[in-house]
mmCIF file of C-alpha atoms and ligand atoms in Angstrom:
data_model
loop_
_atom_site.group_PDB
_atom_site.id
_atom_site.type_symbol
_atom_site.label_atom_id
_atom_site.label_comp_id
_atom_site.label_asym_id
_atom_site.label_seq_id
_atom_site.Cartn_x
_atom_site.Cartn_y
_atom_site.Cartn_z
ATOM 1 C CA MET A 18 117.897 93.013 110.674
ATOM 2 C CA ILE A 19 116.316 91.146 107.974
ATOM 3 C CA VAL A 20 113.012 91.084 107.284
ATOM 4 C CA ASP A 21 110.994 89.198 104.984
ATOM 5 C CA GLY A 22 110.085 91.527 102.029
ATOM 6 C CA SER A 23 107.371 89.225 100.874
ATOM 7 C CA SER A 24 105.376 90.310 104.150
ATOM 8 C CA ALA A 25 102.934 93.084 103.806
ATOM 9 C CA ALA A 26 103.174 94.056 107.720
ATOM 10 C CA ALA A 27 107.203 94.314 106.901
ATOM 11 C CA ILE A 28 106.510 96.321 103.820
ATOM 12 C CA ASP A 29 104.276 98.967 105.957
ATOM 13 C CA GLN A 30 106.898 99.214 108.674
ATOM 14 C CA ALA A 31 109.376 99.777 106.222
ATOM 15 C CA ALA A 32 107.820 102.722 104.983
ATOM 16 C CA ARG A 33 106.722 104.148 108.127
ATOM 17 C CA ALA A 34 110.326 104.019 109.308
ATOM 18 C CA LEU A 35 111.694 105.833 105.282
ATOM 19 C CA ALA A 36 108.503 108.293 105.969
ATOM 20 C CA ALA A 37 110.148 108.931 109.675
ATOM 21 C CA GLY A 38 113.425 110.021 107.746
ATOM 22 C CA GLU A 39 114.944 106.382 108.437
ATOM 23 C CA LEU A 40 117.196 103.944 106.175
ATOM 24 C CA VAL A 41 115.726 100.723 104.759
ATOM 25 C CA ALA A 42 117.574 98.406 102.564
ATOM 26 C CA PHE A 43 115.630 96.952 99.627
ATOM 27 C CA PRO A 44 116.293 94.776 96.953
ATOM 28 C CA THR A 45 116.162 95.356 93.502
ATOM 29 C CA GLU A 46 116.301 93.433 90.392
ATOM 30 C CA THR A 47 120.093 94.502 89.715
ATOM 31 C CA VAL A 48 121.184 94.821 93.212
ATOM 32 C CA TYR A 49 120.439 96.086 96.535
ATOM 33 C CA GLY A 50 119.852 99.507 97.606
ATOM 34 C CA LEU A 51 119.909 101.661 100.925
ATOM 35 C CA GLY A 52 116.819 103.832 101.062
ATOM 36 C CA ALA A 53 115.910 106.861 102.126
ATOM 37 C CA ASP A 54 112.819 109.592 101.395
ATOM 38 C CA ALA A 55 114.286 111.563 98.307
ATOM 39 C CA ALA A 56 112.955 115.116 99.379
ATOM 40 C CA SER A 57 114.662 114.808 103.009
ATOM 41 C CA GLU A 58 117.851 116.401 103.349
ATOM 42 C CA ALA A 59 118.484 115.052 106.545
ATOM 43 C CA ALA A 60 117.798 111.223 105.652
ATOM 44 C CA VAL A 61 119.743 111.767 102.319
ATOM 45 C CA ALA A 62 122.532 112.909 104.904
ATOM 46 C CA ARG A 63 122.334 109.554 106.497
ATOM 47 C CA ILE A 64 122.889 107.578 103.526
ATOM 48 C CA PHE A 65 125.863 109.618 102.950
ATOM 49 C CA ALA A 66 127.031 109.209 106.078
ATOM 50 C CA ALA A 67 126.392 105.310 106.628
ATOM 51 C CA LYS A 68 128.391 104.736 102.844
ATOM 52 C CA GLY A 69 131.171 106.990 103.397
ATOM 53 C CA ARG A 70 130.718 108.501 100.241
ATOM 54 C CA PRO A 71 130.997 112.070 99.349
ATOM 55 C CA SER A 72 127.939 114.097 99.437
ATOM 56 C CA ASP A 73 128.489 115.657 96.014
ATOM 57 C CA HIS A 74 127.959 112.354 94.544
ATOM 58 C CA PRO A 75 124.694 111.965 93.034
ATOM 59 C CA LEU A 76 121.832 109.422 94.154
ATOM 60 C CA ILE A 77 119.442 107.548 92.199
ATOM 61 C CA VAL A 78 115.623 107.905 93.061
ATOM 62 C CA HIS A 79 113.423 105.207 92.564
ATOM 63 C CA VAL A 80 109.878 105.450 91.853
ATOM 64 C CA ALA A 81 106.955 102.840 91.281
ATOM 65 C CA ASP A 82 106.199 104.006 88.044
ATOM 66 C CA ALA A 83 106.674 106.350 84.936
ATOM 67 C CA ASP A 84 103.965 108.885 86.099
ATOM 68 C CA ALA A 85 105.565 108.996 89.669
ATOM 69 C CA ILE A 86 108.526 111.006 87.735
ATOM 70 C CA THR A 87 106.769 113.990 87.626
ATOM 71 C CA PRO A 88 107.804 115.639 91.052
ATOM 72 C CA PHE A 89 111.046 115.241 90.814
ATOM 73 C CA ALA A 90 111.794 116.006 86.510
ATOM 74 C CA GLY A 91 111.418 118.846 84.373
ATOM 75 C CA ALA A 92 111.243 118.671 80.431
ATOM 76 C CA VAL A 93 111.212 114.728 79.485
ATOM 77 C CA PRO A 94 113.000 114.525 75.957
ATOM 78 C CA ALA A 95 111.121 112.624 73.620
ATOM 79 C CA PHE A 96 113.671 109.956 73.385
ATOM 80 C CA ALA A 97 113.277 109.386 77.176
ATOM 81 C CA GLN A 98 109.983 108.688 76.960
ATOM 82 C CA ARG A 99 110.516 106.126 74.454
ATOM 83 C CA LEU A 100 113.113 104.481 76.543
ATOM 84 C CA MET A 101 110.738 104.510 79.722
ATOM 85 C CA ARG A 102 108.349 103.077 77.708
ATOM 86 C CA SER A 103 110.263 100.154 76.539
ATOM 87 C CA PHE A 104 112.294 99.623 79.698
ATOM 88 C CA TRP A 105 110.219 100.491 82.908
ATOM 89 C CA PRO A 106 110.133 99.040 84.772
ATOM 90 C CA GLY A 107 113.345 97.312 84.799
ATOM 91 C CA PRO A 108 117.103 98.036 84.827
ATOM 92 C CA LEU A 109 117.327 101.306 83.389
ATOM 93 C CA THR A 110 118.109 104.529 85.134
ATOM 94 C CA LEU A 111 117.598 108.046 83.038
ATOM 95 C CA ILE A 112 119.379 111.430 84.136
ATOM 96 C CA LEU A 113 116.543 114.034 83.740
ATOM 97 C CA PRO A 114 116.670 117.212 84.279
ATOM 98 C CA ARG A 115 115.263 118.455 87.789
ATOM 99 C CA ARG A 116 113.026 120.511 88.762
ATOM 100 C CA GLU A 117 113.912 123.004 90.721
ATOM 101 C CA GLY A 118 114.117 123.058 94.596
ATOM 102 C CA VAL A 119 112.917 119.240 94.711
ATOM 103 C CA ALA A 120 115.467 116.538 96.077
ATOM 104 C CA ALA A 121 118.549 118.512 95.796
ATOM 105 C CA ALA A 122 120.486 116.800 98.290
ATOM 106 C CA ALA A 123 119.586 113.434 96.561
ATOM 107 C CA ALA A 124 120.929 114.759 93.339
ATOM 108 C CA GLY A 125 124.122 115.946 95.268
ATOM 109 C CA GLY A 126 123.827 119.515 94.271
ATOM 110 C CA GLN A 127 123.348 118.654 90.130
ATOM 111 C CA THR A 128 120.419 120.425 88.599
ATOM 112 C CA SER A 129 119.814 116.711 87.005
ATOM 113 C CA VAL A 130 118.101 113.605 88.462
ATOM 114 C CA GLY A 131 118.696 110.287 88.312
ATOM 115 C CA LEU A 132 115.735 108.229 88.227
ATOM 116 C CA ARG A 133 114.963 104.508 87.744
ATOM 117 C CA CYS A 134 111.842 102.429 88.159
ATOM 118 C CA PRO A 135 112.506 99.123 89.367
ATOM 119 C CA SER A 136 110.528 96.000 88.587
ATOM 120 C CA HIS A 137 111.797 93.860 92.036
ATOM 121 C CA PRO A 138 108.052 93.051 93.347
ATOM 122 C CA VAL A 139 109.526 93.800 97.090
ATOM 123 C CA ALA A 140 110.798 96.914 95.625
ATOM 124 C CA GLN A 141 107.630 97.942 93.821
ATOM 125 C CA ALA A 142 105.389 96.984 96.834
ATOM 126 C CA LEU A 143 107.487 99.178 99.012
ATOM 127 C CA LEU A 144 107.585 102.100 96.430
ATOM 128 C CA ARG A 145 103.706 102.192 96.659
ATOM 129 C CA ALA A 146 103.424 101.598 100.357
ATOM 130 C CA CYS A 147 105.777 104.932 100.469
ATOM 131 C CA ALA A 148 103.390 106.937 98.286
ATOM 132 C CA ARG A 149 100.583 106.172 100.577
ATOM 133 C CA ALA A 150 102.277 106.892 103.967
ATOM 134 C CA GLU A 151 102.049 109.804 106.265
ATOM 135 C CA PRO A 152 103.616 111.955 105.441
ATOM 136 C CA ARG A 153 103.848 110.698 101.808
ATOM 137 C CA VAL A 154 107.222 109.724 100.717
ATOM 138 C CA ASN A 155 107.390 110.424 96.628
ATOM 139 C CA GLY A 156 110.705 108.628 95.885
ATOM 140 C CA LEU A 157 113.264 106.448 97.368
ATOM 141 C CA ALA A 158 117.238 107.944 96.903
ATOM 142 C CA ALA A 159 118.751 104.713 97.030
ATOM 143 C CA PRO A 160 122.432 103.833 96.158
ATOM 144 C CA SER A 161 123.557 100.204 96.018
ATOM 145 C CA ALA A 162 123.661 99.099 99.775
ATOM 146 C CA ASN A 163 127.031 99.029 100.309
ATOM 147 C CA LEU A 164 130.271 101.013 101.664
ATOM 148 C CA PHE A 165 131.709 103.283 99.464
ATOM 149 C CA GLY A 166 133.966 101.818 96.564
ATOM 150 C CA ARG A 167 132.881 98.243 97.500
ATOM 151 C CA VAL A 168 130.871 95.573 95.293
ATOM 152 C CA SER A 169 127.197 95.783 95.774
ATOM 153 C CA PRO A 170 125.386 93.692 97.495
ATOM 154 C CA THR A 171 122.901 91.180 95.655
ATOM 155 C CA THR A 172 121.567 89.135 98.748
ATOM 156 C CA ALA A 173 120.160 90.911 102.214
ATOM 157 C CA LEU A 174 123.371 89.402 103.881
ATOM 158 C CA HIS A 175 125.630 90.974 101.762
ATOM 159 C CA VAL A 176 123.933 94.157 102.901
ATOM 160 C CA GLN A 177 124.278 92.938 106.522
ATOM 161 C CA ALA A 178 127.813 92.065 106.205
ATOM 162 C CA GLU A 179 128.256 96.108 104.975
ATOM 163 C CA PHE A 180 126.018 97.600 107.565
ATOM 164 C CA GLY A 181 125.649 95.395 110.530
ATOM 165 C CA GLU A 182 122.351 94.259 112.451
ATOM 166 C CA ALA A 183 120.861 97.918 112.997
ATOM 167 C CA LEU A 184 119.679 98.350 109.630
ATOM 168 C CA MET A 185 116.467 97.396 108.809
ATOM 169 C CA VAL A 186 116.807 94.902 105.236
ATOM 170 C CA LEU A 187 113.829 93.984 103.411
ATOM 171 C CA ASP A 188 114.903 90.521 102.144
ATOM 172 C CA GLY A 189 114.025 89.488 98.489
ATOM 173 C CA GLY A 190 116.210 86.938 97.495
ATOM 174 C CA ALA A 191 119.231 86.819 95.265
ATOM 175 C CA CYS A 192 118.809 89.620 92.571
ATOM 176 C CA GLN A 193 118.014 88.669 89.089
ATOM 177 C CA VAL A 194 120.316 91.176 87.029
ATOM 178 C CA GLY A 195 123.260 90.956 89.524
ATOM 179 C CA ILE A 196 125.160 94.303 87.987
ATOM 180 C CA GLU A 197 123.799 97.805 88.511
ATOM 181 C CA SER A 198 121.782 99.490 86.177
ATOM 182 C CA THR A 199 122.203 100.893 82.796
ATOM 183 C CA ILE A 200 122.978 104.638 83.095
ATOM 184 C CA VAL A 201 121.408 106.937 80.097
ATOM 185 C CA ASP A 202 121.907 110.912 80.285
ATOM 186 C CA CYS A 203 119.033 112.363 78.725
ATOM 187 C CA THR A 204 119.819 116.117 79.537
ATOM 188 C CA ARG A 205 122.147 117.048 76.861
ATOM 189 C CA GLY A 206 120.018 117.260 73.786
ATOM 190 C CA ALA A 207 120.766 113.053 72.686
ATOM 191 C CA PRO A 208 121.236 109.839 75.029
ATOM 192 C CA VAL A 209 124.452 109.677 76.330
ATOM 193 C CA LEU A 210 125.464 106.225 77.930
ATOM 194 C CA LEU A 211 126.916 106.765 81.382
ATOM 195 C CA ARG A 212 127.315 103.340 82.669
ATOM 196 C CA PRO A 213 126.582 100.157 80.929
ATOM 197 C CA GLY A 214 124.485 97.485 82.035
ATOM 198 C CA VAL A 215 122.727 94.180 81.029
ATOM 199 C CA LEU A 216 120.636 96.329 78.406
ATOM 200 C CA THR A 217 123.089 96.225 74.956
ATOM 201 C CA ARG A 218 123.592 99.258 73.261
ATOM 202 C CA ALA A 219 121.837 97.890 70.148
ATOM 203 C CA GLU A 220 118.384 97.332 72.354
ATOM 204 C CA LEU A 221 118.709 101.132 73.482
ATOM 205 C CA GLU A 222 119.139 102.951 70.519
ATOM 206 C CA ALA A 223 116.351 100.508 68.691
ATOM 207 C CA ALA A 224 114.048 101.996 71.660
ATOM 208 C CA ALA A 225 115.399 105.120 71.568
ATOM 209 C CA GLY A 226 115.188 105.399 67.755
ATOM 210 C CA GLN A 227 118.786 107.068 67.966
ATOM 211 C CA PRO A 228 122.403 106.404 68.169
ATOM 212 C CA LEU A 229 123.552 106.713 71.871
ATOM 213 C CA LEU A 230 126.319 108.545 72.244
ATOM 214 C CA SER A 231 129.518 108.347 74.694
ATOM 215 C CA PRO A 232 130.623 110.688 77.464
ATOM 216 C CA GLY A 233 134.100 111.454 75.123
ATOM 217 C CA GLN A 234 131.584 112.669 72.245
ATOM 218 C CA LEU A 235 130.412 115.412 73.766
ATOM 219 C CA PRO A 236 132.071 118.668 74.479
ATOM 220 C CA GLN A 237 131.094 119.560 78.184
ATOM 221 C CA ALA A 238 132.136 117.341 81.011
ATOM 222 C CA SER A 239 129.965 114.867 82.441
ATOM 223 C CA PRO A 240 129.071 115.003 85.990
ATOM 224 C CA ARG A 241 130.856 113.353 88.694
ATOM 225 C CA ALA A 242 129.338 109.788 89.094
ATOM 226 C CA SER A 243 131.001 107.404 91.465
ATOM 227 C CA GLY A 244 130.019 104.141 89.037
ATOM 228 C CA THR A 245 132.119 105.482 86.709
ATOM 229 C CA LEU A 246 135.553 106.071 88.964
ATOM 230 C CA GLU A 247 138.363 104.426 87.241
ATOM 231 C CA ALA A 248 138.901 101.813 90.427
ATOM 232 C CA HIS A 249 135.395 101.219 92.194
ATOM 233 C CA TYR A 250 133.527 97.580 92.626
ATOM 234 C CA ALA A 251 136.675 96.306 94.025
ATOM 235 C CA PRO A 252 136.957 93.364 96.268
ATOM 236 C CA GLU A 253 139.306 92.911 98.871
ATOM 237 C CA ALA A 254 141.804 90.609 97.016
ATOM 238 C CA LYS A 255 143.900 92.356 94.212
ATOM 239 C CA LEU A 256 141.769 91.040 91.032
ATOM 240 C CA ARG A 257 143.436 90.649 87.631
ATOM 241 C CA LEU A 258 142.297 90.102 84.050
ATOM 242 C CA MET A 259 143.809 87.952 81.588
ATOM 243 C CA ASP A 260 142.747 86.214 78.505
ATOM 244 C CA ALA A 261 142.964 82.427 78.518
ATOM 245 C CA ARG A 262 146.315 81.956 77.067
ATOM 246 C CA ALA A 263 147.913 84.341 79.885
ATOM 247 C CA LEU A 264 146.319 82.430 82.230
ATOM 248 C CA ARG A 265 147.725 79.369 81.268
ATOM 249 C CA THR A 266 151.312 80.764 81.385
ATOM 250 C CA ALA A 267 150.579 82.337 84.677
ATOM 251 C CA LEU A 268 149.294 78.887 86.126
ATOM 252 C CA GLU A 269 152.911 77.054 84.555
ATOM 253 C CA VAL A 270 154.709 79.264 86.693
ATOM 254 C CA LEU A 271 152.674 79.561 89.725
ATOM 255 C CA GLY A 272 154.853 78.978 92.868
ATOM 256 C CA PRO A 273 153.833 79.069 96.684
ATOM 257 C CA GLN A 274 151.024 81.644 95.452
ATOM 258 C CA ALA A 275 148.560 79.134 95.033
ATOM 259 C CA ALA A 276 147.666 78.985 98.387
ATOM 260 C CA GLN A 277 146.028 82.343 98.212
ATOM 261 C CA LEU A 278 144.707 82.329 94.276
ATOM 262 C CA ALA A 279 140.857 82.257 93.426
ATOM 263 C CA ILE A 280 140.486 81.942 89.694
ATOM 264 C CA TYR A 281 137.282 82.805 87.479
ATOM 265 C CA ALA A 282 137.340 81.293 84.366
ATOM 266 C CA ARG A 283 135.236 80.111 81.260
ATOM 267 C CA SER A 284 138.121 78.473 79.801
ATOM 268 C CA ALA A 285 139.380 74.538 80.584
ATOM 269 C CA LEU A 286 142.249 75.133 82.496
ATOM 270 C CA LYS A 287 144.790 72.767 84.128
ATOM 271 C CA VAL A 288 144.903 73.635 87.924
ATOM 272 C CA PRO A 289 147.618 72.762 89.313
ATOM 273 C CA SER A 290 147.172 72.943 93.094
ATOM 274 C CA SER A 291 143.981 71.768 94.827
ATOM 275 C CA LYS A 292 144.529 74.772 97.017
ATOM 276 C CA ILE A 293 143.476 77.029 94.645
ATOM 277 C CA VAL A 294 139.565 78.255 94.518
ATOM 278 C CA PHE A 295 138.265 77.543 90.930
ATOM 279 C CA ARG A 296 134.906 78.832 89.736
ATOM 280 C CA ARG A 297 133.724 78.107 86.331
ATOM 281 C CA MET A 298 132.700 81.069 84.671
ATOM 282 C CA PRO A 299 129.047 80.495 82.872
ATOM 283 C CA ASP A 300 129.138 81.024 78.739
ATOM 284 C CA ASP A 301 126.001 83.297 79.053
ATOM 285 C CA ALA A 302 126.863 86.754 79.831
ATOM 286 C CA ARG A 303 123.630 87.300 81.433
ATOM 287 C CA GLU A 304 124.133 84.595 84.479
ATOM 288 C CA VAL A 305 127.430 85.761 84.888
ATOM 289 C CA ALA A 306 126.296 89.480 85.866
ATOM 290 C CA ARG A 307 123.679 87.437 88.025
ATOM 291 C CA GLN A 308 126.597 85.817 89.916
ATOM 292 C CA LEU A 309 129.298 88.071 89.395
ATOM 293 C CA PHE A 310 129.292 89.937 92.610
ATOM 294 C CA ALA A 311 128.369 87.227 94.876
ATOM 295 C CA VAL A 312 131.647 85.126 93.252
ATOM 296 C CA LEU A 313 133.388 87.592 94.044
ATOM 297 C CA ARG A 314 132.704 88.486 97.810
ATOM 298 C CA ASP A 315 132.822 84.543 98.265
ATOM 299 C CA PHE A 316 136.316 84.794 97.116
ATOM 300 C CA ASP A 317 136.894 87.447 99.280
ATOM 301 C CA ALA A 318 135.277 85.406 102.104
ATOM 302 C CA GLN A 319 137.985 82.331 101.647
ATOM 303 C CA GLY A 320 140.611 84.683 102.134
ATOM 304 C CA VAL A 321 142.469 84.580 98.822
ATOM 305 C CA ARG A 322 144.807 87.838 98.434
ATOM 306 C CA LEU A 323 144.883 87.487 94.343
ATOM 307 C CA ILE A 324 141.492 86.735 91.888
ATOM 308 C CA TRP A 325 142.716 85.671 88.178
ATOM 309 C CA VAL A 326 139.647 86.294 86.161
ATOM 310 C CA GLU A 327 139.111 85.485 82.189
ATOM 311 C CA ALA A 328 138.543 88.418 80.441
ATOM 312 C CA PRO A 329 135.223 88.362 78.806
ATOM 313 C CA PRO A 330 134.418 87.739 74.948
ATOM 314 C CA ASP A 331 134.095 90.827 73.091
ATOM 315 C CA GLY A 332 130.484 90.512 71.920
ATOM 316 C CA PRO A 333 128.259 93.904 73.293
ATOM 317 C CA GLU A 334 126.236 91.484 75.637
ATOM 318 C CA TRP A 335 129.059 91.600 77.727
ATOM 319 C CA ASP A 336 129.726 95.471 78.257
ATOM 320 C CA GLY A 337 128.176 95.674 81.568
ATOM 321 C CA VAL A 338 130.334 92.562 82.972
ATOM 322 C CA ARG A 339 133.187 93.743 81.308
ATOM 323 C CA ASP A 340 133.127 97.127 82.888
ATOM 324 C CA ARG A 341 132.804 95.926 86.284
ATOM 325 C CA LEU A 342 135.741 93.393 86.037
ATOM 326 C CA GLN A 343 137.710 96.605 84.525
ATOM 327 C CA ARG A 344 137.102 98.579 87.276
ATOM 328 C CA ALA A 345 137.596 95.972 89.917
ATOM 329 C CA SER A 346 141.063 95.051 88.141
ATOM 330 C CA ALA A 347 142.027 99.069 88.267
ATOM 331 C CA ALA A 348 141.559 99.211 92.107
HETATM 332 O O1 LIG B 403 121.268 99.176 89.909
HETATM 333 C C1 LIG B 403 121.138 100.076 90.108
HETATM 334 O O2 LIG B 403 121.315 101.809 89.979
HETATM 335 C C2 LIG B 403 121.372 100.712 91.788
HETATM 336 C C3 LIG B 403 119.899 100.200 92.569
HETATM 337 C C4 LIG B 403 119.917 100.019 94.148
HETATM 338 O O3 LIG B 403 118.756 100.821 91.949
HETATM 339 N N1 LIG B 403 121.629 101.504 92.253
HETATM 340 C C5 LIG B 403 122.899 102.342 92.007
HETATM 341 O O4 LIG B 403 123.167 103.416 92.648
HETATM 342 O O5 LIG B 403 123.723 101.438 91.637
HETATM 343 P P1 LIG B 403 124.680 104.401 92.933
HETATM 344 O O6 LIG B 403 124.435 105.154 93.875
HETATM 345 O O7 LIG B 403 125.750 103.146 93.135
HETATM 346 O O8 LIG B 403 125.293 104.110 91.389
HETATM 347 C C6 LIG B 403 124.235 105.507 90.915
HETATM 348 C C7 LIG B 403 125.134 105.964 89.714
HETATM 349 C C8 LIG B 403 126.336 106.854 90.351
HETATM 350 O O9 LIG B 403 127.455 106.468 89.354
HETATM 351 C C9 LIG B 403 125.660 108.174 90.376
HETATM 352 O O10 LIG B 403 126.639 109.201 90.279
HETATM 353 C C10 LIG B 403 125.083 108.249 89.122
HETATM 354 O O11 LIG B 403 124.705 107.030 89.180
HETATM 355 N N2 LIG B 403 124.170 109.415 89.300
HETATM 356 C C11 LIG B 403 122.806 109.434 89.991
HETATM 357 N N3 LIG B 403 122.517 110.851 89.552
HETATM 358 C C12 LIG B 403 123.249 111.155 88.512
HETATM 359 C C13 LIG B 403 122.951 112.373 88.058
HETATM 360 N N4 LIG B 403 122.063 113.633 88.377
HETATM 361 N N5 LIG B 403 124.002 112.861 87.016
HETATM 362 C C14 LIG B 403 124.690 112.015 86.639
HETATM 363 N N6 LIG B 403 125.347 110.796 87.408
HETATM 364 C C15 LIG B 403 123.876 110.035 88.271
HETATM 365 MG MG1 LIG B 404 127.158 101.860 94.026
#
């Protein structure tokens, strides 16, 4: 059931449910999360079962502030501290060495743990209520609240469409960031960008005070991360990324497929049939990130079989959106 996340009574009820080992979905500024007590193996097992996600794919643990990482994280390198100071609360996840014996199931058995401090007021209120709950809940393990491999939810209704009425969903409105957090691995001696989000590489490097590496620049293989699988975040319809020219050519030769086609493009295009669902892509990368997953879900809801998307520009502010579109088109 969907409940108003701004109600103190709803927050208390949600915290009690979480302390009792149940699942509760909650809003963050990036996407909605499916939360459970990070310290409870049984509660975390429910997340994996509900999502249909392999249990060795690690989850992100959400905390109310930087101090609250202490029960979970071991040594925190100086560059990670600088990143936390600059971007928390906010859309940044840090992979840190995990304290032995803590949140092993949530971490999918890795010796590291993903930690994030979300800025959304409902997430903040929930995390603070959890820390006061009996028994105390120190952190919430929460993957995006969608079935494995599907587009992340950015509204309470999206979450309900994935999991049904029985799940408690705190409603915090539409997510303002709209794509998942940037993930930086801080366990390798230097920061490594595992998943781009809306924070640019330049912003992250300025805050960290050193260059950000890519996973390929390191000798050891990266840990398994479902957000880094090639085909992920996919709508039901087949998504193709094209530049404006390819789009125009494809539209010229379009036959009866028009009835099942949706287009999401920045460029002015002559759309040859009123049956085509057209959505203009904004020029601002942050705005596209905010609406992207809702647009893809809306296309699916209209029953189209093809989605043609104009490839985003090359600028670094588009890295997160480009990454999600590339993965969606690989499915
Ligand atoms: O914005 C977000 O990050 C959202 C909201 C709910 O916070 N959460 C999210 O969770 O996107 P999820 O589970 O859908 O994606 C988390 C990613 C996965 O790719 C996972 O493999 C990676 O984080 N991850 C988590 N812990 C990790 C670890 N210890 N080592 C490497 N990757 C890790
Ligand atoms: Mg996800």
